CSV table of C-alpha atoms in Angstrom, one decimal:
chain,number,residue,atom,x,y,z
A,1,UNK,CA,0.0,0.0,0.0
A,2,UNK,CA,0.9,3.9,-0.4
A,3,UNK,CA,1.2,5.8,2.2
A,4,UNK,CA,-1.8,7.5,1.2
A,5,UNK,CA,-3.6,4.5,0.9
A,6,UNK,CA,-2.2,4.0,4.5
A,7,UNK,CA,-3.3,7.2,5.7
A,8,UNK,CA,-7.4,6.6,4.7
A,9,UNK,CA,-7.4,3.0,5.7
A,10,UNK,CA,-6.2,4.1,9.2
A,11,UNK,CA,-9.3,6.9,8.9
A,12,UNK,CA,-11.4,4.5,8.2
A,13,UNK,CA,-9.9,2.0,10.9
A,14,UNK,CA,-9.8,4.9,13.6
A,15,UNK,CA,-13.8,6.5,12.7
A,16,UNK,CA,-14.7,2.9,14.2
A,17,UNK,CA,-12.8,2.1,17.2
A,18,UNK,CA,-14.6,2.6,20.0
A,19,UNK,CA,-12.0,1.7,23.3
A,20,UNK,CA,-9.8,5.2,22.4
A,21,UNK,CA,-7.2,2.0,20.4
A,22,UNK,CA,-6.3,4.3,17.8
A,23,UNK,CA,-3.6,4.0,15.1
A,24,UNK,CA,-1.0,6.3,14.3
A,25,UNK,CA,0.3,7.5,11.2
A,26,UNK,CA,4.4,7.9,11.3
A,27,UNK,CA,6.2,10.4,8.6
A,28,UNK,CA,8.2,7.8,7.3
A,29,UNK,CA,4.9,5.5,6.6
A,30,UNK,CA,4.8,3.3,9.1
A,31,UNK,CA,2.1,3.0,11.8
A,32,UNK,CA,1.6,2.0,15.5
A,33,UNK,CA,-1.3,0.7,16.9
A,34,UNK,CA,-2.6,-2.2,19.3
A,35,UNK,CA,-3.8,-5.5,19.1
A,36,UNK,CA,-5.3,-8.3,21.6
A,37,UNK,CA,-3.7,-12.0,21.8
A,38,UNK,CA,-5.6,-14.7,23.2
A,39,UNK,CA,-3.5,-17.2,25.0
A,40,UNK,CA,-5.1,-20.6,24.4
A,41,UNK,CA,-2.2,-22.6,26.1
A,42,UNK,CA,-3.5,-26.7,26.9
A,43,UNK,CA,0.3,-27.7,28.2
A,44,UNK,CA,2.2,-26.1,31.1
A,45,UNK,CA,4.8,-23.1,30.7
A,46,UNK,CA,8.0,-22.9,32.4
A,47,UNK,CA,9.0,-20.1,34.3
A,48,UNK,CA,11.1,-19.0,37.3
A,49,UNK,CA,10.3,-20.2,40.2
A,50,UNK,CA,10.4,-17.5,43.5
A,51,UNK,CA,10.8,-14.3,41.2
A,52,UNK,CA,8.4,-11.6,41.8
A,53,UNK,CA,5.9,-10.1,38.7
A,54,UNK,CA,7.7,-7.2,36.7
A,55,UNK,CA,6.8,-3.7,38.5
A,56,UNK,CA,6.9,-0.9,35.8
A,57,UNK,CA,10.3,0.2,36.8
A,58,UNK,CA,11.8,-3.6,35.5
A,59,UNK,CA,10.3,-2.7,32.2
A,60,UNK,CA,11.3,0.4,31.9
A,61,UNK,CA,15.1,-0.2,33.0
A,62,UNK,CA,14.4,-3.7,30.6
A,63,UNK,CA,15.5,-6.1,33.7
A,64,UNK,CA,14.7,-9.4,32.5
A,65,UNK,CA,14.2,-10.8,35.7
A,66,UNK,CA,13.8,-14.7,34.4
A,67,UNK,CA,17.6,-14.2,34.2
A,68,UNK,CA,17.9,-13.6,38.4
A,69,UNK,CA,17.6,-17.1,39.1
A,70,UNK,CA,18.1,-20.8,37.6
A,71,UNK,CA,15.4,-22.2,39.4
A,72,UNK,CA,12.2,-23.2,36.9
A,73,UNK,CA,8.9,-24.5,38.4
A,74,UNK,CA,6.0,-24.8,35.4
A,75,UNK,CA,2.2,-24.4,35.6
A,76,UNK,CA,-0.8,-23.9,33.3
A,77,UNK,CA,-1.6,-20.4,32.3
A,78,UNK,CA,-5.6,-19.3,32.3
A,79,UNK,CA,-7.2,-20.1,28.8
A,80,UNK,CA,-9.4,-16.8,29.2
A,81,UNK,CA,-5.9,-14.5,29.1
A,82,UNK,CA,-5.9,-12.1,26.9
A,83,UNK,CA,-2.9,-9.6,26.5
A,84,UNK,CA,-2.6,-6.4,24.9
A,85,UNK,CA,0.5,-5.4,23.1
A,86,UNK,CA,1.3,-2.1,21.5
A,87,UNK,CA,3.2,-2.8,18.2
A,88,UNK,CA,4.2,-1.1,15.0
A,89,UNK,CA,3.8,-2.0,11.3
A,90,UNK,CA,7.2,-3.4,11.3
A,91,UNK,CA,6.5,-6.1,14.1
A,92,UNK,CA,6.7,-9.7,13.1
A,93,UNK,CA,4.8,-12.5,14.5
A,94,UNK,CA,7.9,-13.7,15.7
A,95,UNK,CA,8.8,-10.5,17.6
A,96,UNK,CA,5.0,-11.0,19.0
A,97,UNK,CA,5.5,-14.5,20.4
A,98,UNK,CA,9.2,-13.0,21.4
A,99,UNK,CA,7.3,-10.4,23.4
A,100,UNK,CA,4.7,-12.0,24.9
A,101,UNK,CA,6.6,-14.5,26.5
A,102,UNK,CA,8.6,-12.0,28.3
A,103,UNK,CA,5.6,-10.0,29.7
A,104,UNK,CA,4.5,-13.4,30.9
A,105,UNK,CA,8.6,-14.5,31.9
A,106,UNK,CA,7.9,-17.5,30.5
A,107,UNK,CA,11.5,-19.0,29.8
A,108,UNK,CA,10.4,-21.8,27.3
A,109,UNK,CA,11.7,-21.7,23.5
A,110,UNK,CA,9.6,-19.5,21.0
A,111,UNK,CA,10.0,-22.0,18.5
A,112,UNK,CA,7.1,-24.3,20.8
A,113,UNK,CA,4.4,-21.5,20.3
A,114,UNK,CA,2.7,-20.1,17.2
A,115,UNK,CA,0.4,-17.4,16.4
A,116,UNK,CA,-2.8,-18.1,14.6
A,117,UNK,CA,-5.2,-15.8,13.5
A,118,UNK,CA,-8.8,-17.1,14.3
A,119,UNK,CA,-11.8,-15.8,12.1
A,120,UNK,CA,-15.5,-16.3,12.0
A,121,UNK,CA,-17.3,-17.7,8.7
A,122,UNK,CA,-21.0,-18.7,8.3
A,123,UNK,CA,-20.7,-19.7,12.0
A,124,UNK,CA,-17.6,-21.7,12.2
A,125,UNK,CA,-14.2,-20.7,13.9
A,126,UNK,CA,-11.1,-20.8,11.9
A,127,UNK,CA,-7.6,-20.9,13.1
A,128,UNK,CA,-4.8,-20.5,10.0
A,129,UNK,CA,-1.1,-20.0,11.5
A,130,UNK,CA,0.6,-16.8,10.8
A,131,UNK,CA,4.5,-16.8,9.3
A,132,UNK,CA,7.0,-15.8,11.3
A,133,UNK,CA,7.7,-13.0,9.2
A,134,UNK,CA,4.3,-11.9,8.9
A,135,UNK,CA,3.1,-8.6,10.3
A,136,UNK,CA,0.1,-9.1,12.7
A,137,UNK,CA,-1.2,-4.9,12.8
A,138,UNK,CA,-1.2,-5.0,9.1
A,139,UNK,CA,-3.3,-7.4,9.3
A,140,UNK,CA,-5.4,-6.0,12.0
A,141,UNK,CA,-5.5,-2.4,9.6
A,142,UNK,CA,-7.0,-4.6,7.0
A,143,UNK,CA,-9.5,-6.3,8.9
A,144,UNK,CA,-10.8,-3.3,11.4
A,145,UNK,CA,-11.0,-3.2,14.7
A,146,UNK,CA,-13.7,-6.1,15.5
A,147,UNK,CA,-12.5,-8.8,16.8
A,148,UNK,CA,-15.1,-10.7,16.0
A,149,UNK,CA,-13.8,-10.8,12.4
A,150,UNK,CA,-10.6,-11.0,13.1
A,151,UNK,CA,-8.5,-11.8,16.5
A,152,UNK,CA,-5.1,-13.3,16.9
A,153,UNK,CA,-4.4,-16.5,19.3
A,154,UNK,CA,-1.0,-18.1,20.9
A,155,UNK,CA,-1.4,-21.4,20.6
A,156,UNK,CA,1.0,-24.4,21.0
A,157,UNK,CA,3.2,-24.3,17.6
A,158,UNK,CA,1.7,-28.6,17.1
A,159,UNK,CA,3.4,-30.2,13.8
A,160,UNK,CA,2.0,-33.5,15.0
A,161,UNK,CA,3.4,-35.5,17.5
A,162,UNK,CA,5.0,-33.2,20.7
A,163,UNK,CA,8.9,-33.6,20.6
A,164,UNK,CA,9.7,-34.4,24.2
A,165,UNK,CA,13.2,-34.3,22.8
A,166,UNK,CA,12.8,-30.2,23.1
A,167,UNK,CA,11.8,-30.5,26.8
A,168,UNK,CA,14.7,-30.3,29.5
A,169,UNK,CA,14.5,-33.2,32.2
A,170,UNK,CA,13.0,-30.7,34.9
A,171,UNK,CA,10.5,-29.4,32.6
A,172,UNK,CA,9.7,-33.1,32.0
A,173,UNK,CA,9.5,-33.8,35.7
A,174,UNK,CA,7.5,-31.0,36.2
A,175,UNK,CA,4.7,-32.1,33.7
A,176,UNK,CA,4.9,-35.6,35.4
A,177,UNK,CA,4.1,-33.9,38.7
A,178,UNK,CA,1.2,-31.8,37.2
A,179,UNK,CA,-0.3,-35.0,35.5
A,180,UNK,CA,0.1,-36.8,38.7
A,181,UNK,CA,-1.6,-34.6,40.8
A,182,UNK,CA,-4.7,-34.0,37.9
A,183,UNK,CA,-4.8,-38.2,38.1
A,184,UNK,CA,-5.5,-38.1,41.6
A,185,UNK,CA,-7.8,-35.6,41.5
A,186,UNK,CA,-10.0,-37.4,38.9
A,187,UNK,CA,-9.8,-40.1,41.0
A,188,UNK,CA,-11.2,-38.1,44.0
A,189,UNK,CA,-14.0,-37.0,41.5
A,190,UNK,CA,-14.7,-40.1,40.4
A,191,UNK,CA,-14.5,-41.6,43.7
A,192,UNK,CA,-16.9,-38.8,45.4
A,193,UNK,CA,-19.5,-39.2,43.0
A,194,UNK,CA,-20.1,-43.1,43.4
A,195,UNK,CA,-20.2,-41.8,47.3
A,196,UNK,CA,-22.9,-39.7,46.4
A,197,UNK,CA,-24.9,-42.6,44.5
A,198,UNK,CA,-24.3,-45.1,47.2
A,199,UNK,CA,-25.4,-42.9,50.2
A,200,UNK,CA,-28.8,-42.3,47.4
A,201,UNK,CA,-29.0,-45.8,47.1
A,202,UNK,CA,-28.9,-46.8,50.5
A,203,UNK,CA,-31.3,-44.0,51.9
A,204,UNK,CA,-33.8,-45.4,48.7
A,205,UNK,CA,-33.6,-49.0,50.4
């Protein structure tokens, strides 16, 4: 696109945002602007274990505080998160993924995560992964500001079968201990609820 042809879709983009979002014309062409990424995460992420959340003087001075210890516990982040980054034209997917998984000091390899973009056609959801070297506000420019038509997700970068290879021996420890503890609380569930029909039965006779 032209710059003019830059300058009228952001307009256009900008007349419909309602959540004061905006994008921002630069002199040399490029924009700025915001999008949302849904973290849809179904495996654990590993992260430093002890190290307090980033205060707003660590990002500022850039302290990467995963760096202040060795120690790495993992755990399971909410499916509902949604972050919201503030990028420019020239941002790749892979500088997204880079980025988000440093707001969230998550220490695992980039190369395990992808980003999709998820759209909505005669009421189906579909994912379609984004190229590294794809630019996700470009997209977002061309699609508007509804998410509904267009929103971006993290997901787990899945080729097939999951490379345990990747995984360092505590990480793998760490998901034993998760899927341990998630057996035995089945277990509890399944073992309450036949409780529940017994005492049912019991009071019936």
């Amino acid at each position: 696109l032209t710059i003019q042809e830059i300058k009228q879709k952001i307009e256009k983009y900008n007349a419909k945002v309602t959540n004061c979002l905006l994008m921002k014309l630069n002199d040399d062409g490029t924009y700025t602007g915001f999008i949302k990424v849904h973290l849809k995460l179904r495996r654990p992420v590993t992260v430093p274990a002890g190290i307090r959340p980033q205060s707003i003087y660590d990002a500022l001075k850039e302290v990467n505080l995963a760096n202040m210890t060795d120690k790495r516990t993992s755990f399971y982040l909410p499916l509902d998160a949604i972050k919201q980054l503030h990028i420019s034209s020239m941002t790749t997917v892979s500088e997204v993924i880079q980025g988000l998984l440093k707001k969230f000091m998550v220490v695992d390899n980039p190369q395990k995560f992808a980003l999709f973009k998820e759209m909505r056609k005669d009421g189906q959801v579909l994912f379609q992964k984004l190229p590294l070297t794809e630019y996700p506000l470009y997209l977002r420019l061309l699609a508007g500001p509804d998410t509904d038509v267009l929103s971006f997700v993290l997901k787990e970068n899945d080729t097939g079968e999951v490379e345990w290879d990747a995984f360092s021996i505590p990480e793998l420890q760490n998901f034993l201990m998760i899927l341990d503890k998630e057996e035995k609380d089945k277990i509890q569930q399944v073992q309450r609820k036949y409780e529940k029909f017994k005492q049912r039965l019991q009071q019936t006779l």
